[in-house]
mmCIF file of C-alpha atoms in Angstrom:
data_model
loop_
_atom_site.group_PDB
_atom_site.id
_atom_site.type_symbol
_atom_site.label_atom_id
_atom_site.label_comp_id
_atom_site.label_asym_id
_atom_site.label_seq_id
_atom_site.Cartn_x
_atom_site.Cartn_y
_atom_site.Cartn_z
ATOM 1 C CA MET A 9 248.145 158.854 178.425
ATOM 2 C CA ALA A 10 249.188 162.331 179.519
ATOM 3 C CA ILE A 11 251.849 162.643 182.193
ATOM 4 C CA CYS A 12 251.928 166.029 183.901
ATOM 5 C CA ALA A 13 252.524 167.767 187.190
ATOM 6 C CA LEU A 14 249.898 167.635 189.903
ATOM 7 C CA SER A 15 248.989 170.735 191.882
ATOM 8 C CA ALA A 16 247.871 170.050 195.454
ATOM 9 C CA ASP A 17 244.418 171.229 196.493
ATOM 10 C CA ALA A 18 244.331 173.983 199.075
ATOM 11 C CA PRO A 19 242.999 172.905 202.470
ATOM 12 C CA ARG A 20 239.578 174.061 203.431
ATOM 13 C CA ALA A 21 239.471 176.683 206.012
ATOM 14 C CA SER A 22 236.483 179.971 209.982
ATOM 15 C CA CYS A 23 234.403 184.385 214.191
ATOM 16 C CA VAL A 24 234.074 187.521 216.021
ATOM 17 C CA ASN A 25 233.500 187.349 219.764
ATOM 18 C CA SER A 26 232.238 190.236 221.790
ATOM 19 C CA THR A 27 230.553 190.848 225.109
ATOM 20 C CA ASN A 28 226.834 191.524 225.444
ATOM 21 C CA LEU A 29 225.770 193.930 228.133
ATOM 22 C CA SER A 30 223.048 192.510 230.356
ATOM 23 C CA PRO A 31 220.078 194.854 231.026
ATOM 24 C CA ALA A 32 220.273 196.954 234.178
ATOM 25 C CA ARG A 33 218.059 196.156 237.147
ATOM 26 C CA ALA A 34 216.487 199.018 239.021
ATOM 27 C CA SER A 35 214.577 199.588 242.215
ATOM 28 C CA ARG A 36 212.949 202.669 243.653
ATOM 29 C CA ARG A 37 213.173 204.245 247.094
ATOM 30 C CA GLN A 38 210.599 206.519 248.583
ATOM 31 C CA PHE A 39 211.421 208.932 251.328
ATOM 32 C CA VAL A 40 208.680 210.177 253.699
ATOM 33 C CA GLY A 41 209.387 213.272 255.803
ATOM 34 C CA GLY A 42 207.602 213.839 259.117
ATOM 35 C CA GLY A 43 208.199 216.760 261.598
ATOM 36 C CA ALA A 44 211.771 217.341 262.714
ATOM 37 C CA LEU A 45 212.614 213.656 262.234
ATOM 38 C CA ALA A 46 212.962 212.344 258.712
ATOM 39 C CA ILE A 47 211.952 208.712 258.398
ATOM 40 C CA ALA A 48 213.115 206.942 255.276
ATOM 41 C CA ALA A 49 210.774 204.187 254.108
ATOM 42 C CA VAL A 50 212.087 201.747 251.522
ATOM 43 C CA ALA A 51 209.377 200.649 249.144
ATOM 44 C CA ALA A 52 209.190 197.126 247.740
ATOM 45 C CA PRO A 53 211.326 196.625 244.576
ATOM 46 C CA ILE A 54 209.457 197.425 241.406
ATOM 47 C CA ALA A 55 210.065 195.271 238.349
ATOM 48 C CA VAL A 56 211.259 197.374 235.438
ATOM 49 C CA ALA A 57 210.534 196.025 231.990
ATOM 50 C CA ALA A 58 213.684 195.623 229.914
ATOM 51 C CA ALA A 59 213.903 197.716 226.778
ATOM 52 C CA PRO A 60 212.920 195.735 223.686
ATOM 53 C CA ALA A 61 215.932 194.207 222.007
ATOM 54 C CA ARG A 62 217.095 195.989 218.891
ATOM 55 C CA ARG A 63 216.769 194.106 215.636
ATOM 56 C CA PHE A 64 220.520 194.431 215.095
ATOM 57 C CA ASP A 65 221.221 192.745 218.439
ATOM 58 C CA GLN A 66 218.841 189.914 217.572
ATOM 59 C CA LEU A 67 220.528 189.365 214.193
ATOM 60 C CA LEU A 68 223.968 189.486 215.810
ATOM 61 C CA ALA A 69 222.911 186.818 218.307
ATOM 62 C CA GLU A 70 221.567 184.641 215.473
ATOM 63 C CA TYR A 71 224.846 184.946 213.551
ATOM 64 C CA ARG A 72 226.943 184.085 216.588
ATOM 65 C CA ALA A 73 224.747 181.069 217.310
ATOM 66 C CA ALA A 74 225.101 179.843 213.702
ATOM 67 C CA ASP A 75 228.883 180.285 213.781
ATOM 68 C CA ALA A 76 229.132 178.522 217.148
ATOM 69 C CA ALA A 77 227.116 175.613 215.733
ATOM 70 C CA ILE A 78 229.670 175.185 212.933
ATOM 71 C CA ASN A 79 232.575 175.206 215.372
ATOM 72 C CA ARG A 80 230.899 172.598 217.600
ATOM 73 C CA PHE A 81 230.147 170.447 214.565
ATOM 74 C CA TYR A 82 233.801 170.444 213.455
ATOM 75 C CA GLN A 83 235.173 169.805 216.934
ATOM 76 C CA ARG A 84 232.719 167.120 218.020
ATOM 77 C CA GLU A 85 231.686 165.348 214.809
ATOM 78 C CA TYR A 86 233.391 166.126 211.517
ATOM 79 C CA ASN A 87 237.061 166.408 212.459
ATOM 80 C CA PRO A 88 237.129 163.274 214.664
ATOM 81 C CA ALA A 89 235.392 161.229 211.953
ATOM 82 C CA VAL A 90 237.778 162.441 209.241
ATOM 83 C CA GLU A 91 240.822 161.685 211.392
ATOM 84 C CA ARG A 92 239.575 158.146 212.060
ATOM 85 C CA ALA A 93 238.995 157.616 208.340
ATOM 86 C CA TRP A 94 242.490 158.888 207.492
ATOM 87 C CA ARG A 95 244.095 156.579 210.016
ATOM 88 C CA SER A 96 242.114 153.638 208.656
ATOM 89 C CA ALA A 97 243.013 154.313 205.015
ATOM 90 C CA GLY A 98 246.646 155.134 205.670
ATOM 91 C CA PRO A 99 248.766 157.909 204.137
ATOM 92 C CA THR A 100 248.196 158.972 200.558
ATOM 93 C CA PRO A 101 250.676 157.145 198.297
ATOM 94 C CA SER A 102 253.015 159.143 196.118
ATOM 95 C CA LEU A 103 252.194 159.472 192.434
ATOM 96 C CA HIS A 104 255.822 160.017 191.454
ATOM 97 C CA PHE A 105 257.571 157.411 189.304
ATOM 98 C CA GLU A 106 260.948 157.235 187.605
ATOM 99 C CA VAL A 107 261.892 156.190 184.094
ATOM 100 C CA PRO A 108 265.505 155.112 183.361
ATOM 101 C CA THR A 109 267.191 156.757 180.390
ATOM 102 C CA ARG A 110 270.569 156.224 178.776
ATOM 103 C CA GLU A 111 271.561 159.872 178.544
ATOM 104 C CA GLN A 112 270.196 161.479 181.721
ATOM 105 C CA GLY A 113 269.821 158.609 184.169
ATOM 106 C CA ASN A 114 266.481 158.229 185.886
ATOM 107 C CA ARG A 115 263.892 160.887 185.063
ATOM 108 C CA SER A 116 261.103 161.623 187.540
ATOM 109 C CA PHE A 117 257.480 162.039 186.497
ATOM 110 C CA LEU A 118 254.191 162.700 188.289
ATOM 111 C CA LEU A 119 250.902 161.027 187.506
ATOM 112 C CA ARG A 120 247.629 162.870 187.740
ATOM 113 C CA PRO A 121 245.038 160.998 189.834
ATOM 114 C CA SER A 122 242.760 160.641 186.825
ATOM 115 C CA ASP A 123 245.594 159.166 184.740
ATOM 116 C CA ALA A 124 246.475 156.771 187.558
ATOM 117 C CA GLU A 125 242.916 155.470 187.668
ATOM 118 C CA ALA A 126 242.781 155.111 183.883
ATOM 119 C CA LEU A 127 246.131 153.295 183.804
ATOM 120 C CA ALA A 128 245.160 150.921 186.612
ATOM 121 C CA ALA A 129 241.983 150.027 184.722
ATOM 122 C CA LYS A 130 243.771 149.499 181.394
ATOM 123 C CA ASP A 131 243.217 146.062 179.938
ATOM 124 C CA GLY A 132 246.045 145.402 177.511
ATOM 125 C CA PRO A 133 249.785 145.739 177.049
ATOM 126 C CA LEU A 134 251.674 148.623 178.616
ATOM 127 C CA TRP A 135 253.791 150.895 176.476
ATOM 128 C CA GLY A 136 256.640 153.318 177.171
ATOM 129 C CA GLN A 137 256.348 155.139 180.490
ATOM 130 C CA GLU A 138 253.269 153.115 181.405
ATOM 131 C CA VAL A 139 255.487 150.184 182.378
ATOM 132 C CA TRP A 140 257.038 152.178 185.242
ATOM 133 C CA ALA A 141 253.886 154.153 186.063
ATOM 134 C CA ALA A 142 251.582 151.122 186.369
ATOM 135 C CA PRO A 143 252.722 149.945 189.873
ATOM 136 C CA VAL A 144 252.323 153.506 191.205
ATOM 137 C CA ALA A 145 248.862 153.744 189.659
ATOM 138 C CA ARG A 146 247.756 150.438 191.205
ATOM 139 C CA ARG A 147 248.909 151.470 194.690
ATOM 140 C CA TYR A 148 247.039 154.751 194.352
ATOM 141 C CA VAL A 149 243.800 153.116 193.201
ATOM 142 C CA GLU A 150 243.967 150.614 196.052
ATOM 143 C CA TRP A 151 244.377 153.493 198.502
ATOM 144 C CA VAL A 152 241.384 155.316 197.012
ATOM 145 C CA ALA A 153 239.264 152.220 197.545
ATOM 146 C CA ARG A 154 240.389 151.969 201.186
ATOM 147 C CA SER A 155 239.758 155.672 201.707
ATOM 148 C CA ASP A 156 236.252 155.515 200.240
ATOM 149 C CA ALA A 157 235.402 152.504 202.415
ATOM 150 C CA ALA A 158 236.757 154.227 205.547
ATOM 151 C CA GLU A 159 234.786 157.416 204.834
ATOM 152 C CA ALA A 160 231.606 155.440 204.275
ATOM 153 C CA ALA A 161 232.135 153.564 207.545
ATOM 154 C CA GLU A 162 232.544 156.871 209.416
ATOM 155 C CA GLY A 163 229.509 158.465 207.752
ATOM 156 C CA ILE A 164 231.542 161.187 206.053
ATOM 157 C CA PRO A 165 229.065 161.732 203.160
ATOM 158 C CA ALA A 166 226.250 162.488 205.622
ATOM 159 C CA LEU A 167 228.559 164.714 207.665
ATOM 160 C CA GLU A 168 229.539 166.665 204.551
ATOM 161 C CA HIS A 169 225.855 167.210 203.778
ATOM 162 C CA ARG A 170 225.356 168.521 207.314
ATOM 163 C CA GLU A 171 228.448 170.711 206.907
ATOM 164 C CA ASN A 172 226.933 172.342 203.823
ATOM 165 C CA GLU A 173 223.657 172.966 205.668
ATOM 166 C CA LEU A 174 225.411 174.636 208.604
ATOM 167 C CA HIS A 175 227.503 176.849 206.357
ATOM 168 C CA ALA A 176 224.416 177.870 204.377
ATOM 169 C CA ALA A 177 222.642 178.818 207.608
ATOM 170 C CA CYS A 178 225.656 180.802 208.822
ATOM 171 C CA ASP A 179 226.015 182.589 205.474
ATOM 172 C CA ALA A 180 222.329 183.538 205.535
ATOM 173 C CA ALA A 181 222.602 184.825 209.113
ATOM 174 C CA ARG A 182 225.669 186.882 208.207
ATOM 175 C CA GLU A 183 223.875 188.274 205.160
ATOM 176 C CA ARG A 184 220.896 189.409 207.265
ATOM 177 C CA LEU A 185 223.181 191.012 209.833
ATOM 178 C CA MET A 186 225.333 192.856 207.312
ATOM 179 C CA ARG A 187 222.260 194.199 205.500
ATOM 180 C CA GLU A 188 220.825 195.593 208.743
ATOM 181 C CA PRO A 189 221.822 199.243 209.327
ATOM 182 C CA ALA A 190 224.179 199.616 212.281
ATOM 183 C CA PRO A 191 222.373 201.593 214.999
ATOM 184 C CA ASP A 192 225.578 202.947 216.556
ATOM 185 C CA GLY A 193 229.350 202.892 216.408
ATOM 186 C CA ALA A 194 229.643 199.689 218.460
ATOM 187 C CA ALA A 195 227.362 197.884 216.019
ATOM 188 C CA LEU A 196 229.391 199.159 213.067
ATOM 189 C CA ALA A 197 232.540 197.835 214.750
ATOM 190 C CA GLU A 198 230.906 194.399 215.057
ATOM 191 C CA LYS A 199 230.075 194.405 211.357
ATOM 192 C CA LEU A 200 233.624 195.423 210.436
ATOM 193 C CA LEU A 201 235.096 192.634 212.554
ATOM 194 C CA ILE A 202 232.783 190.047 210.999
ATOM 195 C CA ALA A 203 233.427 191.237 207.446
ATOM 196 C CA SER A 204 237.192 191.169 208.014
ATOM 197 C CA SER A 205 237.038 187.621 209.410
ATOM 198 C CA VAL A 206 235.615 186.195 206.183
ATOM 199 C CA ASP A 207 237.760 185.191 203.230
ATOM 200 C CA VAL A 208 238.011 188.225 200.960
ATOM 201 C CA ALA A 209 237.253 186.020 197.944
ATOM 202 C CA VAL A 210 233.782 185.140 199.274
ATOM 203 C CA VAL A 211 232.748 188.468 200.833
ATOM 204 C CA ASP A 212 229.703 189.831 199.080
ATOM 205 C CA ARG A 213 230.653 193.130 197.449
ATOM 206 C CA ARG A 214 227.413 194.579 198.781
ATOM 207 C CA PHE A 215 228.874 194.365 202.296
ATOM 208 C CA VAL A 216 231.288 197.155 201.378
ATOM 209 C CA PHE A 217 228.443 199.466 200.398
ATOM 210 C CA ASP A 218 226.466 198.545 203.530
ATOM 211 C CA LEU A 219 229.434 199.381 205.740
ATOM 212 C CA ARG A 220 230.062 202.629 203.927
ATOM 213 C CA ALA A 221 226.414 203.644 204.326
ATOM 214 C CA ASP A 222 226.664 202.901 208.061
ATOM 215 C CA ALA A 223 229.836 204.945 208.396
ATOM 216 C CA GLU A 224 228.367 207.922 206.552
ATOM 217 C CA ARG A 225 225.171 207.819 208.611
ATOM 218 C CA LEU A 226 227.003 207.544 211.958
ATOM 219 C CA ARG A 227 229.757 210.039 211.177
ATOM 220 C CA PRO A 228 229.432 213.049 213.480
ATOM 221 C CA PRO A 229 228.751 216.353 211.755
ATOM 222 C CA ALA A 230 231.766 218.474 210.981
ATOM 223 C CA ARG A 231 232.420 221.119 213.596
ATOM 224 C CA LYS A 232 232.215 224.689 212.422
ATOM 225 C CA GLU A 233 235.388 226.671 212.794
ATOM 226 C CA ARG A 234 235.081 229.529 215.266
ATOM 227 C CA THR A 235 236.109 232.920 214.012
ATOM 228 C CA PHE A 236 237.284 235.723 216.264
ATOM 229 C CA VAL A 237 236.884 239.350 215.307
#
């Protein structure tokens, strides 16, 4: 059985908020002049059709909706269920154990979870360090069983499946938005904020080229220097 150090897993980690301008409402006034006295007549308001939404704005709204759905899911469903399961299972037991030695006193070791499970399932005599590691391994395996039962009772497997679906939808919405050319500087700023909010390790490298293409297209032309004779 191998005894080695255990590295803790990094915790799992989430968007850009901005204000949408509502379309302007307009009405028209007509003025009728007559003789020396000007009489102003106000016509009935005329409904003005709103300009068709830009594709970029539609994609931005879809991305924000997908991101908001993930946040609601974590706040209302996933996080509460996980916290209840953790409380039910209790704290994770330590995998450290000590072995007494004549020369150096007690020496501390750390079991890997896989070694703890294998040791707890061993059917036969224990040898060497296994004698001191076995009680630690049994406590850990018992905790794993409690944790699995608590997660099943809270529906964690189904929630994790839903979590994956929501993240896939959000990733797809972000991909569509980032691939859409920014129609103006404000749109480019939105894309920069979104790209910078995502973990650098998972940002698609193509986003960099999309943003650069936007910047080059929207960059104002260089002003010509005026010469005086």
